[in-house]
Every structure is written in C-alpha cells, then in structure tokens.
Amino acid sequence: MSMKRRTFLKGTVAAVGVAAAAGLLSPRAVLAAWPKAAFDAKSMADAEAAAGLGGAAHSDAIEIKAPDIAENGAVVPITVTSGIDGTTSISILASENGTPMAAQFELGEGAQGMVSVRIKMGKTSDVYGMVKAGGKVYANKKQVKVTIGGCGG
Amino acid sequence: MADSIKLKAKSKGGVTSVKALINHPMETGLRKDKKTGQVIPAHFIQEVACDLNGKRVMTAYWGGSVSKNPYLAFNVNGGAAGDKMTLSWTDNKGEKDSVEETVG
C-alpha cells in the first residue's frame, strides 16, 4: 500500500515537472499562433476570412467607444465592450486601413469582455468590433472621421 | 529592457482592472524616412500576454496598426491585493520584455 502511494507521489511530481516545462515553452508556441494571414490581409473580407470572423451577425450588445472625429489618426483610442455571454475573443478592425486587422484579443478564463487599445487609422473609416462567443461571430461598427491620417510620413 | 512596460493592476469589488503602457516604436514597415526616402523596416509588437498568478488571462495579437507606445486596458474577474500580475510582449524581431506587478 505504502509502495503504491510512493509511486503515485513520484508520478505526480513528474507530471508537475512536465507541466512546468510546457509552461516555460508556451510563449514560443503562442507566438507561432500569431495570425499572420489575418494581419497581412489587405481587405476587410480577406481579414475576416483569415481570422475566422466571416459571416458575423450584427449585435448591439457590442459597444464600441471611439471618438466621432479623430484629429490625429496616429492615435485613435478604441474601447470595445462585449455584453455577449461566453465571449472568447475580441478583434478590432479598421475597414479602410491598408491592412484592416489591428488587434485580436484572446480572453482567458475570468477576463471580462472589455478591451481598450489605441490604433492608427489612415483615413475616415468604420471601426469594427468583432466578437467570438460560443462558436459564433458577432460584430458592430462605428464610423470614425479622421482629419490627419496616421499611416505614412 | 524591463522598463519598457508600465503596468498597473487594481482590484476593486472582485474585479481587477489592468492598464499597461509599453514603450515601442510600432513601425508598420510602410513608412518612409522623410530625409532618405528609405522605407523604415517593420518593427511592432506581435503578442502581448498577461497572467494573473501564473494563469493566462489574456493574449493579444497585434498588427502594425496599433499605435506607437501602445496602451492596453482590460478587466479580469477575481484577483485580490497582493496577487501577482505579469505582462510580457514579443515583437516581430524577437525582442521581448516582461514585468511583474503586485495587484493593489
């Protein structure tokens, strides 16, 4: 009996060791997950498709807080709040940017459906907040007028 | 490099709010140097990871269209004063930095 217990303990220690090693390695694995295709996409449709955000349903439960007029397109503060239960990811896209995909947030356990970030906008365009929840995609948008573009010289 | 991140985590009513400012040029790779006409190579943060007590609470993937010196804010359920909040970033050149802050 006591022998079995010893074996069990040893097994547990080994398992924890493996888990720790996996934890140490995870940053590299996560970086490999950087969705290059989505960020390289030159159009909204391509970006949506590459990020698995195609066929999004409109939802007023997604609130996009952004200025109506952004004087400086280099710094446009965007806050996306998702009131949808089970939100697992929030993406922010600016439709008229050369590469529309700006940021994608994967929410871990306990994270609330709210993210705030500042993005660059080349010209006046719609800012999309796209949310993945329960295997479905929801989206809302808000137009931001840009006086001075934030891309290029 | 550990001074590239300013991280603040505050717990109130069972919710921890996280705010971070990162010093980074966030070059898209599309901009040209006005003097030389040369394209400035892309240099931007691709991934930001945030852990609360060693548990991943948020991973952000960013493109070049996130503003220079990025700001990031989000909320997490749970977390109490004294908990450990860590934030790390990695950019497209493989540079990285991380910081650990005590939740206040």
PDB file of N, CA, C and O in Angstrom, chain A residues 118-149:
ATOM      1  N   ARG A 118      -5.128  51.648 -28.430  1.00  0.00           N
ATOM      2  CA  ARG A 118      -5.075  52.783 -29.355  1.00  0.00           C
ATOM      3  C   ARG A 118      -4.559  52.302 -30.696  1.00  0.00           C
ATOM      4  O   ARG A 118      -3.558  51.587 -30.752  1.00  0.00           O
ATOM      5  N   ILE A 119      -5.227  52.688 -31.760  1.00  0.00           N
ATOM      6  CA  ILE A 119      -4.806  52.214 -33.090  1.00  0.00           C
ATOM      7  C   ILE A 119      -4.544  53.400 -34.030  1.00  0.00           C
ATOM      8  O   ILE A 119      -4.925  54.527 -33.761  1.00  0.00           O
ATOM      9  N   LYS A 120      -3.873  53.057 -35.146  1.00  0.00           N
ATOM     10  CA  LYS A 120      -3.629  54.049 -36.195  1.00  0.00           C
ATOM     11  C   LYS A 120      -4.702  53.899 -37.259  1.00  0.00           C
ATOM     12  O   LYS A 120      -5.101  52.779 -37.591  1.00  0.00           O
ATOM     13  N   MET A 121      -5.127  55.018 -37.807  1.00  0.00           N
ATOM     14  CA  MET A 121      -6.100  54.968 -38.892  1.00  0.00           C
ATOM     15  C   MET A 121      -5.643  55.864 -40.022  1.00  0.00           C
ATOM     16  O   MET A 121      -5.332  57.036 -39.820  1.00  0.00           O
ATOM     17  N   GLY A 122      -5.602  55.316 -41.241  1.00  0.00           N
ATOM     18  CA  GLY A 122      -5.121  56.050 -42.396  1.00  0.00           C
ATOM     19  C   GLY A 122      -6.094  57.126 -42.816  1.00  0.00           C
ATOM     20  O   GLY A 122      -5.705  58.227 -43.200  1.00  0.00           O
ATOM     21  N   LYS A 123      -7.379  56.817 -42.795  1.00  0.00           N
ATOM     22  CA  LYS A 123      -8.399  57.797 -43.171  1.00  0.00           C
ATOM     23  C   LYS A 123      -9.723  57.427 -42.529  1.00  0.00           C
ATOM     24  O   LYS A 123      -9.826  56.389 -41.872  1.00  0.00           O
ATOM     25  N   THR A 124     -10.704  58.290 -42.750  1.00  0.00           N
ATOM     26  CA  THR A 124     -12.036  58.057 -42.204  1.00  0.00           C
ATOM     27  C   THR A 124     -12.535  56.667 -42.573  1.00  0.00           C
ATOM     28  O   THR A 124     -12.500  56.278 -43.738  1.00  0.00           O
ATOM     29  N   SER A 125     -12.934  55.894 -41.591  1.00  0.00           N
ATOM     30  CA  SER A 125     -13.468  54.579 -41.909  1.00  0.00           C
ATOM     31  C   SER A 125     -14.270  54.032 -40.740  1.00  0.00           C
ATOM     32  O   SER A 125     -14.347  54.635 -39.674  1.00  0.00           O
ATOM     33  N   ASP A 126     -14.888  52.905 -40.990  1.00  0.00           N
ATOM     34  CA  ASP A 126     -15.631  52.233 -39.930  1.00  0.00           C
ATOM     35  C   ASP A 126     -14.664  51.415 -39.098  1.00  0.00           C
ATOM     36  O   ASP A 126     -13.801  50.731 -39.629  1.00  0.00           O
ATOM     37  N   VAL A 127     -14.833  51.495 -37.793  1.00  0.00           N
ATOM     38  CA  VAL A 127     -14.072  50.637 -36.893  1.00  0.00           C
ATOM     39  C   VAL A 127     -15.003  49.504 -36.475  1.00  0.00           C
ATOM     40  O   VAL A 127     -16.126  49.746 -36.023  1.00  0.00           O
ATOM     41  N   TYR A 128     -14.545  48.284 -36.692  1.00  0.00           N
ATOM     42  CA  TYR A 128     -15.345  47.118 -36.364  1.00  0.00           C
ATOM     43  C   TYR A 128     -14.860  46.483 -35.077  1.00  0.00           C
ATOM     44  O   TYR A 128     -13.655  46.317 -34.870  1.00  0.00           O
ATOM     45  N   GLY A 129     -15.803  46.143 -34.226  1.00  0.00           N
ATOM     46  CA  GLY A 129     -15.507  45.302 -33.082  1.00  0.00           C
ATOM     47  C   GLY A 129     -16.142  43.961 -33.357  1.00  0.00           C
ATOM     48  O   GLY A 129     -17.353  43.861 -33.553  1.00  0.00           O
ATOM     49  N   MET A 130     -15.319  42.922 -33.458  1.00  0.00           N
ATOM     50  CA  MET A 130     -15.859  41.595 -33.780  1.00  0.00           C
ATOM     51  C   MET A 130     -15.588  40.660 -32.617  1.00  0.00           C
ATOM     52  O   MET A 130     -14.485  40.604 -32.086  1.00  0.00           O
ATOM     53  N   VAL A 131     -16.619  39.937 -32.254  1.00  0.00           N
ATOM     54  CA  VAL A 131     -16.558  39.118 -31.046  1.00  0.00           C
ATOM     55  C   VAL A 131     -16.863  37.668 -31.383  1.00  0.00           C
ATOM     56  O   VAL A 131     -17.792  37.380 -32.137  1.00  0.00           O
ATOM     57  N   LYS A 132     -16.029  36.786 -30.839  1.00  0.00           N
ATOM     58  CA  LYS A 132     -16.322  35.359 -30.951  1.00  0.00           C
ATOM     59  C   LYS A 132     -16.902  34.904 -29.615  1.00  0.00           C
ATOM     60  O   LYS A 132     -16.302  35.133 -28.561  1.00  0.00           O
ATOM     61  N   ALA A 133     -18.056  34.265 -29.678  1.00  0.00           N
ATOM     62  CA  ALA A 133     -18.675  33.750 -28.453  1.00  0.00           C
ATOM     63  C   ALA A 133     -19.453  32.498 -28.794  1.00  0.00           C
ATOM     64  O   ALA A 133     -20.261  32.500 -29.731  1.00  0.00           O
ATOM     65  N   GLY A 134     -19.179  31.443 -28.080  1.00  0.00           N
ATOM     66  CA  GLY A 134     -19.897  30.189 -28.278  1.00  0.00           C
ATOM     67  C   GLY A 134     -19.850  29.689 -29.714  1.00  0.00           C
ATOM     68  O   GLY A 134     -20.843  29.172 -30.239  1.00  0.00           O
ATOM     69  N   GLY A 135     -18.703  29.880 -30.374  1.00  0.00           N
ATOM     70  CA  GLY A 135     -18.542  29.381 -31.738  1.00  0.00           C
ATOM     71  C   GLY A 135     -19.198  30.253 -32.794  1.00  0.00           C
ATOM     72  O   GLY A 135     -19.188  29.935 -33.975  1.00  0.00           O
ATOM     73  N   LYS A 136     -19.807  31.362 -32.371  1.00  0.00           N
ATOM     74  CA  LYS A 136     -20.424  32.269 -33.346  1.00  0.00           C
ATOM     75  C   LYS A 136     -19.677  33.591 -33.361  1.00  0.00           C
ATOM     76  O   LYS A 136     -18.946  33.916 -32.439  1.00  0.00           O
ATOM     77  N   VAL A 137     -19.892  34.339 -34.430  1.00  0.00           N
ATOM     78  CA  VAL A 137     -19.199  35.619 -34.571  1.00  0.00           C
ATOM     79  C   VAL A 137     -20.225  36.748 -34.614  1.00  0.00           C
ATOM     80  O   VAL A 137     -21.236  36.669 -35.324  1.00  0.00           O
ATOM     81  N   TYR A 138     -19.983  37.752 -33.821  1.00  0.00           N
ATOM     82  CA  TYR A 138     -20.855  38.919 -33.793  1.00  0.00           C
ATOM     83  C   TYR A 138     -20.020  40.166 -34.088  1.00  0.00           C
ATOM     84  O   TYR A 138     -18.828  40.203 -33.801  1.00  0.00           O
ATOM     85  N   ALA A 139     -20.673  41.174 -34.654  1.00  0.00           N
ATOM     86  CA  ALA A 139     -19.920  42.373 -34.993  1.00  0.00           C
ATOM     87  C   ALA A 139     -20.775  43.622 -34.827  1.00  0.00           C
ATOM     88  O   ALA A 139     -22.001  43.577 -34.905  1.00  0.00           O
ATOM     89  N   ASN A 140     -20.093  44.714 -34.571  1.00  0.00           N
ATOM     90  CA  ASN A 140     -20.724  46.019 -34.586  1.00  0.00           C
ATOM     91  C   ASN A 140     -19.681  46.985 -35.148  1.00  0.00           C
ATOM     92  O   ASN A 140     -18.493  46.655 -35.214  1.00  0.00           O
ATOM     93  N   LYS A 141     -20.124  48.157 -35.571  1.00  0.00           N
ATOM     94  CA  LYS A 141     -19.158  49.098 -36.130  1.00  0.00           C
ATOM     95  C   LYS A 141     -19.501  50.519 -35.737  1.00  0.00           C
ATOM     96  O   LYS A 141     -20.621  50.814 -35.340  1.00  0.00           O
ATOM     97  N   LYS A 142     -18.508  51.369 -35.857  1.00  0.00           N
ATOM     98  CA  LYS A 142     -18.705  52.785 -35.579  1.00  0.00           C
ATOM     99  C   LYS A 142     -17.798  53.559 -36.518  1.00  0.00           C
ATOM    100  O   LYS A 142     -16.632  53.193 -36.688  1.00  0.00           O
ATOM    101  N   GLN A 143     -18.363  54.601 -37.125  1.00  0.00           N
ATOM    102  CA  GLN A 143     -17.526  55.381 -38.033  1.00  0.00           C
ATOM    103  C   GLN A 143     -16.676  56.382 -37.250  1.00  0.00           C
ATOM    104  O   GLN A 143     -17.159  57.018 -36.321  1.00  0.00           O
ATOM    105  N   VAL A 144     -15.423  56.464 -37.637  1.00  0.00           N
ATOM    106  CA  VAL A 144     -14.532  57.450 -37.051  1.00  0.00           C
ATOM    107  C   VAL A 144     -14.000  58.319 -38.186  1.00  0.00           C
ATOM    108  O   VAL A 144     -13.432  57.815 -39.157  1.00  0.00           O
ATOM    109  N   LYS A 145     -14.242  59.626 -38.057  1.00  0.00           N
ATOM    110  CA  LYS A 145     -13.722  60.550 -39.077  1.00  0.00           C
ATOM    111  C   LYS A 145     -12.293  60.926 -38.696  1.00  0.00           C
ATOM    112  O   LYS A 145     -12.021  61.283 -37.546  1.00  0.00           O
ATOM    113  N   VAL A 146     -11.416  60.824 -39.659  1.00  0.00           N
ATOM    114  CA  VAL A 146     -10.010  61.113 -39.387  1.00  0.00           C
ATOM    115  C   VAL A 146      -9.598  62.376 -40.140  1.00  0.00           C
ATOM    116  O   VAL A 146      -9.782  62.470 -41.357  1.00  0.00           O
ATOM    117  N   THR A 147      -9.090  63.350 -39.415  1.00  0.00           N
ATOM    118  CA  THR A 147      -8.686  64.608 -40.050  1.00  0.00           C
ATOM    119  C   THR A 147      -7.288  64.477 -40.649  1.00  0.00           C
ATOM    120  O   THR A 147      -7.051  64.830 -41.791  1.00  0.00           O
ATOM    121  N   ILE A 148      -6.359  63.963 -39.864  1.00  0.00           N
ATOM    122  CA  ILE A 148      -4.999  63.760 -40.366  1.00  0.00           C
ATOM    123  C   ILE A 148      -4.673  62.280 -40.234  1.00  0.00           C
ATOM    124  O   ILE A 148      -4.727  61.736 -39.134  1.00  0.00           O
ATOM    125  N   GLY A 149      -4.359  61.647 -41.340  1.00  0.00           N
ATOM    126  CA  GLY A 149      -4.105  60.213 -41.330  1.00  0.00           C
ATOM    127  C   GLY A 149      -2.892  59.848 -40.498  1.00  0.00           C
ATOM    128  O   GLY A 149      -1.970  60.643 -40.343  1.00  0.00           O
TER     129      GLY A 149
END
